[in-house]
Coordinates of C-alpha atoms in Angstrom, one line a residue:
Chain A
X1 CA -15.0 -20.5 -27.3
X2 CA -16.3 -17.4 -25.6
X3 CA -15.2 -16.2 -22.2
X4 CA -17.7 -13.9 -20.4
X5 CA -16.1 -11.3 -18.3
X6 CA -17.6 -11.4 -14.8
X7 CA -16.7 -8.9 -12.2
X8 CA -15.8 -10.4 -8.8
X9 CA -18.3 -8.0 -7.0
X10 CA -21.2 -8.8 -9.4
X11 CA -23.1 -10.9 -6.9
X12 CA -22.7 -8.2 -4.2
X13 CA -24.0 -5.4 -6.4
X14 CA -27.0 -7.1 -7.9
X15 CA -30.1 -5.4 -6.4
X16 CA -28.4 -2.1 -5.8
X17 CA -29.2 -0.5 -9.1
X18 CA -31.2 2.5 -8.0
X19 CA -30.2 6.0 -8.7
X20 CA -27.1 6.9 -6.7
X21 CA -27.2 9.1 -3.6
X22 CA -24.8 11.9 -2.9
X23 CA -22.6 9.4 -1.2
X24 CA -21.8 6.7 -3.7
X25 CA -19.4 3.8 -4.0
X26 CA -18.7 3.2 -7.7
X27 CA -16.9 0.0 -8.7
X28 CA -15.0 0.3 -12.0
X29 CA -16.2 -2.4 -14.2
X30 CA -13.1 -3.0 -16.3
X31 CA -10.2 -0.9 -15.0
X32 CA -6.7 -1.2 -16.3
X33 CA -4.2 -1.7 -13.5
X34 CA -0.4 -2.2 -14.0
X35 CA 2.2 -2.4 -11.3
X36 CA 5.5 -0.9 -12.3
X37 CA 8.9 -1.5 -10.6
X38 CA 11.8 0.7 -11.5
X39 CA 15.3 -0.7 -12.2
X40 CA 17.8 0.1 -9.4
X41 CA 19.1 3.6 -9.8
X42 CA 16.6 4.6 -12.5
X43 CA 13.7 5.6 -10.2
X44 CA 13.7 9.3 -11.1
X45 CA 13.8 8.6 -14.9
X46 CA 11.0 6.0 -14.5
X47 CA 8.9 8.5 -12.6
X48 CA 9.3 11.1 -15.3
X49 CA 8.3 8.7 -18.1
X50 CA 5.2 7.6 -16.1
X51 CA 4.2 11.2 -15.4
X52 CA 4.1 11.9 -19.1
X53 CA 1.8 9.0 -20.0
X54 CA -1.6 10.1 -21.3
X55 CA -4.9 9.0 -19.8
X56 CA -3.5 7.2 -16.8
X57 CA -3.2 7.9 -13.1
X58 CA 0.1 7.0 -11.4
X59 CA -0.1 5.9 -7.7
X60 CA 2.7 5.5 -5.3
X61 CA 3.0 2.0 -3.9
X62 CA 6.5 2.1 -2.6
X63 CA 10.0 3.6 -3.3
X64 CA 10.5 3.0 -7.1
X65 CA 7.2 1.2 -7.3
X66 CA 3.9 2.5 -8.7
X67 CA 0.4 1.4 -9.7
X68 CA -0.7 2.7 -13.1
X69 CA -4.5 2.9 -13.2
X70 CA -6.7 3.9 -16.1
X71 CA -10.4 3.8 -16.9
X72 CA -10.0 4.6 -20.6
X73 CA -6.8 3.0 -21.9
X74 CA -7.2 -0.6 -22.8
X75 CA -5.0 -3.3 -21.1
X76 CA -3.2 -4.3 -24.4
X77 CA -2.5 -0.7 -25.4
X78 CA -1.1 0.3 -22.0
X79 CA 1.0 -2.9 -21.9
X80 CA 2.5 -1.9 -25.2
X81 CA 3.1 1.7 -24.1
X82 CA 4.8 0.7 -20.9
X83 CA 6.9 -1.9 -22.7
X84 CA 8.1 0.6 -25.3
X85 CA 8.7 3.5 -23.0
X86 CA 10.1 1.5 -20.1
X87 CA 13.0 -0.3 -21.7
X88 CA 15.9 -0.2 -19.3
X89 CA 14.0 1.9 -16.9
X90 CA 11.2 -0.2 -15.4
X91 CA 9.2 -3.4 -15.7
X92 CA 5.4 -3.5 -15.7
X93 CA 3.0 -6.3 -14.9
X94 CA -0.7 -6.4 -15.7
X95 CA -2.7 -6.6 -12.5
X96 CA -6.1 -5.7 -14.0
X97 CA -7.7 -9.0 -13.1
X98 CA -6.1 -9.2 -9.7
X99 CA -7.2 -5.8 -8.4
X100 CA -10.5 -4.1 -7.9
X101 CA -10.9 -0.3 -8.1
X102 CA -13.5 1.3 -5.8
X103 CA -14.3 4.9 -6.2
X104 CA -15.9 6.7 -3.2
X105 CA -17.4 10.1 -3.5
X106 CA -19.6 12.4 -1.5
X107 CA -19.3 15.5 0.7
X108 CA -18.6 13.4 3.9
X109 CA -16.4 10.8 2.2
X110 CA -13.5 11.7 4.5
X111 CA -15.7 10.9 7.6
X112 CA -16.5 7.5 6.0
X113 CA -12.9 6.6 5.3
X114 CA -11.7 7.8 8.7
X115 CA -13.5 4.8 10.2
X116 CA -11.1 2.4 8.7
X117 CA -8.0 4.3 7.5
X118 CA -5.1 5.7 9.4
X119 CA -3.9 8.3 6.8
X120 CA -4.5 12.0 7.3
X121 CA -6.9 12.9 4.6
X122 CA -7.0 16.7 5.2
X123 CA -6.6 18.5 1.9
X124 CA -3.3 20.1 3.2
X125 CA -1.8 16.7 4.0
X126 CA -3.3 14.6 1.2
X127 CA -4.2 16.9 -1.8
X128 CA -5.9 16.0 -5.0
X129 CA -3.4 13.7 -6.9
X130 CA -1.8 12.3 -3.7
X131 CA -1.7 8.5 -3.2
X132 CA -0.5 6.1 -0.6
X133 CA -0.1 2.4 0.0
X134 CA -1.9 1.7 3.2
X135 CA -4.3 -0.4 5.1
X136 CA -8.1 -0.1 4.7
X137 CA -10.4 -2.3 6.8
X138 CA -7.4 -4.4 7.8
X139 CA -6.7 -5.2 4.1
X140 CA -3.8 -3.8 2.0
X141 CA -5.1 -1.0 -0.2
X142 CA -3.8 1.7 -2.4
X143 CA -5.6 5.0 -1.8
X144 CA -5.6 8.0 -4.1
X145 CA -7.4 11.3 -4.0
X146 CA -8.8 12.0 -7.5
X147 CA -10.9 15.0 -6.6
X148 CA -11.7 17.1 -3.5
X149 CA -14.4 14.7 -2.4
X150 CA -13.5 11.6 -4.4
X151 CA -11.1 8.8 -3.4
X152 CA -10.1 5.7 -5.2
X153 CA -9.1 2.5 -3.5
X154 CA -7.3 -0.3 -5.2
X155 CA -7.6 -3.6 -3.3
X156 CA -6.7 -7.1 -4.3
X157 CA -9.4 -9.1 -5.8
X158 CA -9.7 -11.7 -3.0
X159 CA -10.3 -8.9 -0.4
X160 CA -12.6 -6.8 -2.5
X161 CA -15.8 -8.4 -1.3
X162 CA -14.9 -7.8 2.3
X163 CA -13.7 -4.3 1.8
X164 CA -16.8 -3.5 -0.3
X165 CA -19.2 -4.6 2.4
X166 CA -17.2 -2.9 5.1
X167 CA -17.3 0.4 3.2
X168 CA -21.0 0.2 2.6
X169 CA -21.5 -0.5 6.3
X170 CA -19.4 2.5 7.2
X171 CA -21.3 4.6 4.7
X172 CA -24.7 3.6 6.0
X173 CA -25.1 6.7 8.2
X174 CA -24.8 8.8 5.0
X175 CA -27.1 6.5 3.0
X176 CA -24.2 5.4 0.7
X177 CA -25.3 3.6 -2.4
X178 CA -23.2 1.3 -4.6
X179 CA -23.0 0.3 -8.2
X180 CA -20.8 -0.3 -11.2
X181 CA -19.4 2.8 -12.7
X182 CA -21.2 3.9 -15.8
X183 CA -17.9 4.3 -17.7
Chain B
X1 CA -0.8 8.1 19.8
X2 CA 2.4 6.5 21.0
X3 CA 2.5 3.9 18.3
X4 CA 3.1 6.0 15.2
X5 CA 6.1 5.1 13.2
X6 CA 7.5 7.7 10.7
X7 CA 8.3 5.5 7.7
X8 CA 10.9 7.2 5.5
X9 CA 8.9 6.3 2.4
X10 CA 5.3 6.7 3.5
X11 CA 5.2 9.2 6.4
X12 CA 3.5 8.7 9.7
X13 CA 1.7 5.4 10.0
X14 CA 0.2 3.4 12.8
X15 CA 2.1 0.3 14.1
X16 CA -0.7 -1.9 12.8
X17 CA 0.7 -1.6 9.3
X18 CA 4.1 -3.1 10.4
X19 CA 5.3 -6.4 11.6
X20 CA 8.4 -6.6 13.9
X21 CA 11.2 -9.1 13.3
X22 CA 13.4 -8.3 16.2
X23 CA 16.9 -7.2 17.0
X24 CA 18.6 -5.3 14.2
X25 CA 22.0 -4.9 15.8
X26 CA 23.1 -8.5 15.2
X27 CA 25.9 -9.1 12.7
X28 CA 25.9 -12.3 10.7
X29 CA 29.0 -14.3 11.5
X30 CA 31.3 -15.6 8.8
X31 CA 30.4 -19.0 7.3
X32 CA 33.4 -20.6 8.9
X33 CA 32.6 -19.2 12.4
X34 CA 32.3 -21.7 15.3
X35 CA 29.1 -23.5 16.1
X36 CA 29.0 -21.6 19.4
X37 CA 29.1 -18.3 17.5
X38 CA 26.3 -19.4 15.1
X39 CA 24.3 -20.6 18.0
X40 CA 24.5 -17.2 19.7
X41 CA 23.6 -15.5 16.4
X42 CA 20.6 -17.7 15.7
X43 CA 19.1 -18.4 19.1
X44 CA 20.4 -16.3 21.9
X45 CA 18.7 -12.9 22.5
X46 CA 19.0 -10.2 25.1
X47 CA 15.7 -8.8 26.4
X48 CA 16.8 -5.2 27.0
X49 CA 14.7 -2.4 28.5
X50 CA 15.2 1.0 26.9
X51 CA 16.8 2.0 23.7
X52 CA 16.7 -0.8 21.1
X53 CA 17.2 -1.2 17.4
X54 CA 14.7 -3.5 15.6
X55 CA 13.9 -4.6 12.1
X56 CA 10.3 -3.6 11.2
X57 CA 8.6 -4.6 8.0
X58 CA 6.2 -2.0 6.6
X59 CA 3.9 -4.9 5.4
X60 CA 0.8 -2.8 4.6
X61 CA 2.7 0.2 3.1
X62 CA 5.8 0.3 1.0
X63 CA 6.7 -3.3 2.0
X64 CA 10.3 -2.2 2.8
X65 CA 12.3 -3.4 5.8
X66 CA 13.2 -0.6 8.2
X67 CA 15.5 -0.2 11.1
X68 CA 13.6 1.4 13.9
X69 CA 15.5 2.7 16.9
X70 CA 13.2 3.2 19.8
X71 CA 12.8 3.0 23.5
X72 CA 10.7 0.0 24.3
X73 CA 9.8 1.4 27.7
X74 CA 8.7 4.9 26.8
X75 CA 7.8 4.1 23.2
X76 CA 9.8 7.1 22.0
X77 CA 11.1 6.6 18.5
X78 CA 14.6 8.0 17.8
X79 CA 15.1 7.2 14.2
X80 CA 13.7 5.1 11.3
X81 CA 15.9 4.2 8.3
X82 CA 15.5 1.9 5.4
X83 CA 17.2 -1.4 6.2
X84 CA 19.1 -1.2 2.8
X85 CA 20.5 2.2 3.7
X86 CA 21.4 1.0 7.2
X87 CA 23.2 -2.0 5.8
X88 CA 25.2 0.3 3.4
X89 CA 26.1 2.5 6.3
X90 CA 27.4 -0.5 8.3
X91 CA 29.4 -1.8 5.3
X92 CA 30.9 1.7 4.6

């Protein structure tokens, strides 16, 4: 039996396949997302282990709690890595099917996000590599700055359609386009 | 903005990210306490004006319970601590 992987935003993105504008909302087609919770008292050790993982980005989601996001590392392989390196330190759960990763980029991306986010996104307060669990368009979201003008939002699958449409609406004044990420 | 709460884990956040449970100064009575005492603990609340300790849940951020000490008249926030830390301080 074959299962065909279908992204939850597939219906919303059909018809948007033009070339992308400077302001672009890329939806990662098959991201790897794990949530990691440290054992009590082992938070610092867990953080060190996570920081040394290759090819992943670690986002803060609470004290002793992280989201590990990757575009390149496959789910199975990251699951093994986390299992092996986290014994006694933390527990990790695969969230890849439950979360949607949206990548916003463009010179005015902060202006777009400011319409629905209450986190200070100035480079001094939120530098590249910073992340925060917060609220975006009234939905719980994890925000990370991956580059000077690039942000990634991790939202739960059930809210993804709503957040996606809201962000496009907010990006309309900058002619924001949307599509699945090439990678 | 008057309604910014400085979460010890997340930093300054708007009140929309939180939900408020209520009075944080109540102490749970012992299981063998009288019905009258339990009734007071479960149902009877003061409605003070001024400085007040409340349990706030940072529902859209770190999802931790916090103890927020604030003035409910002027909206001034005096202190925000993690509820687990606050409980440890009470037990110590």
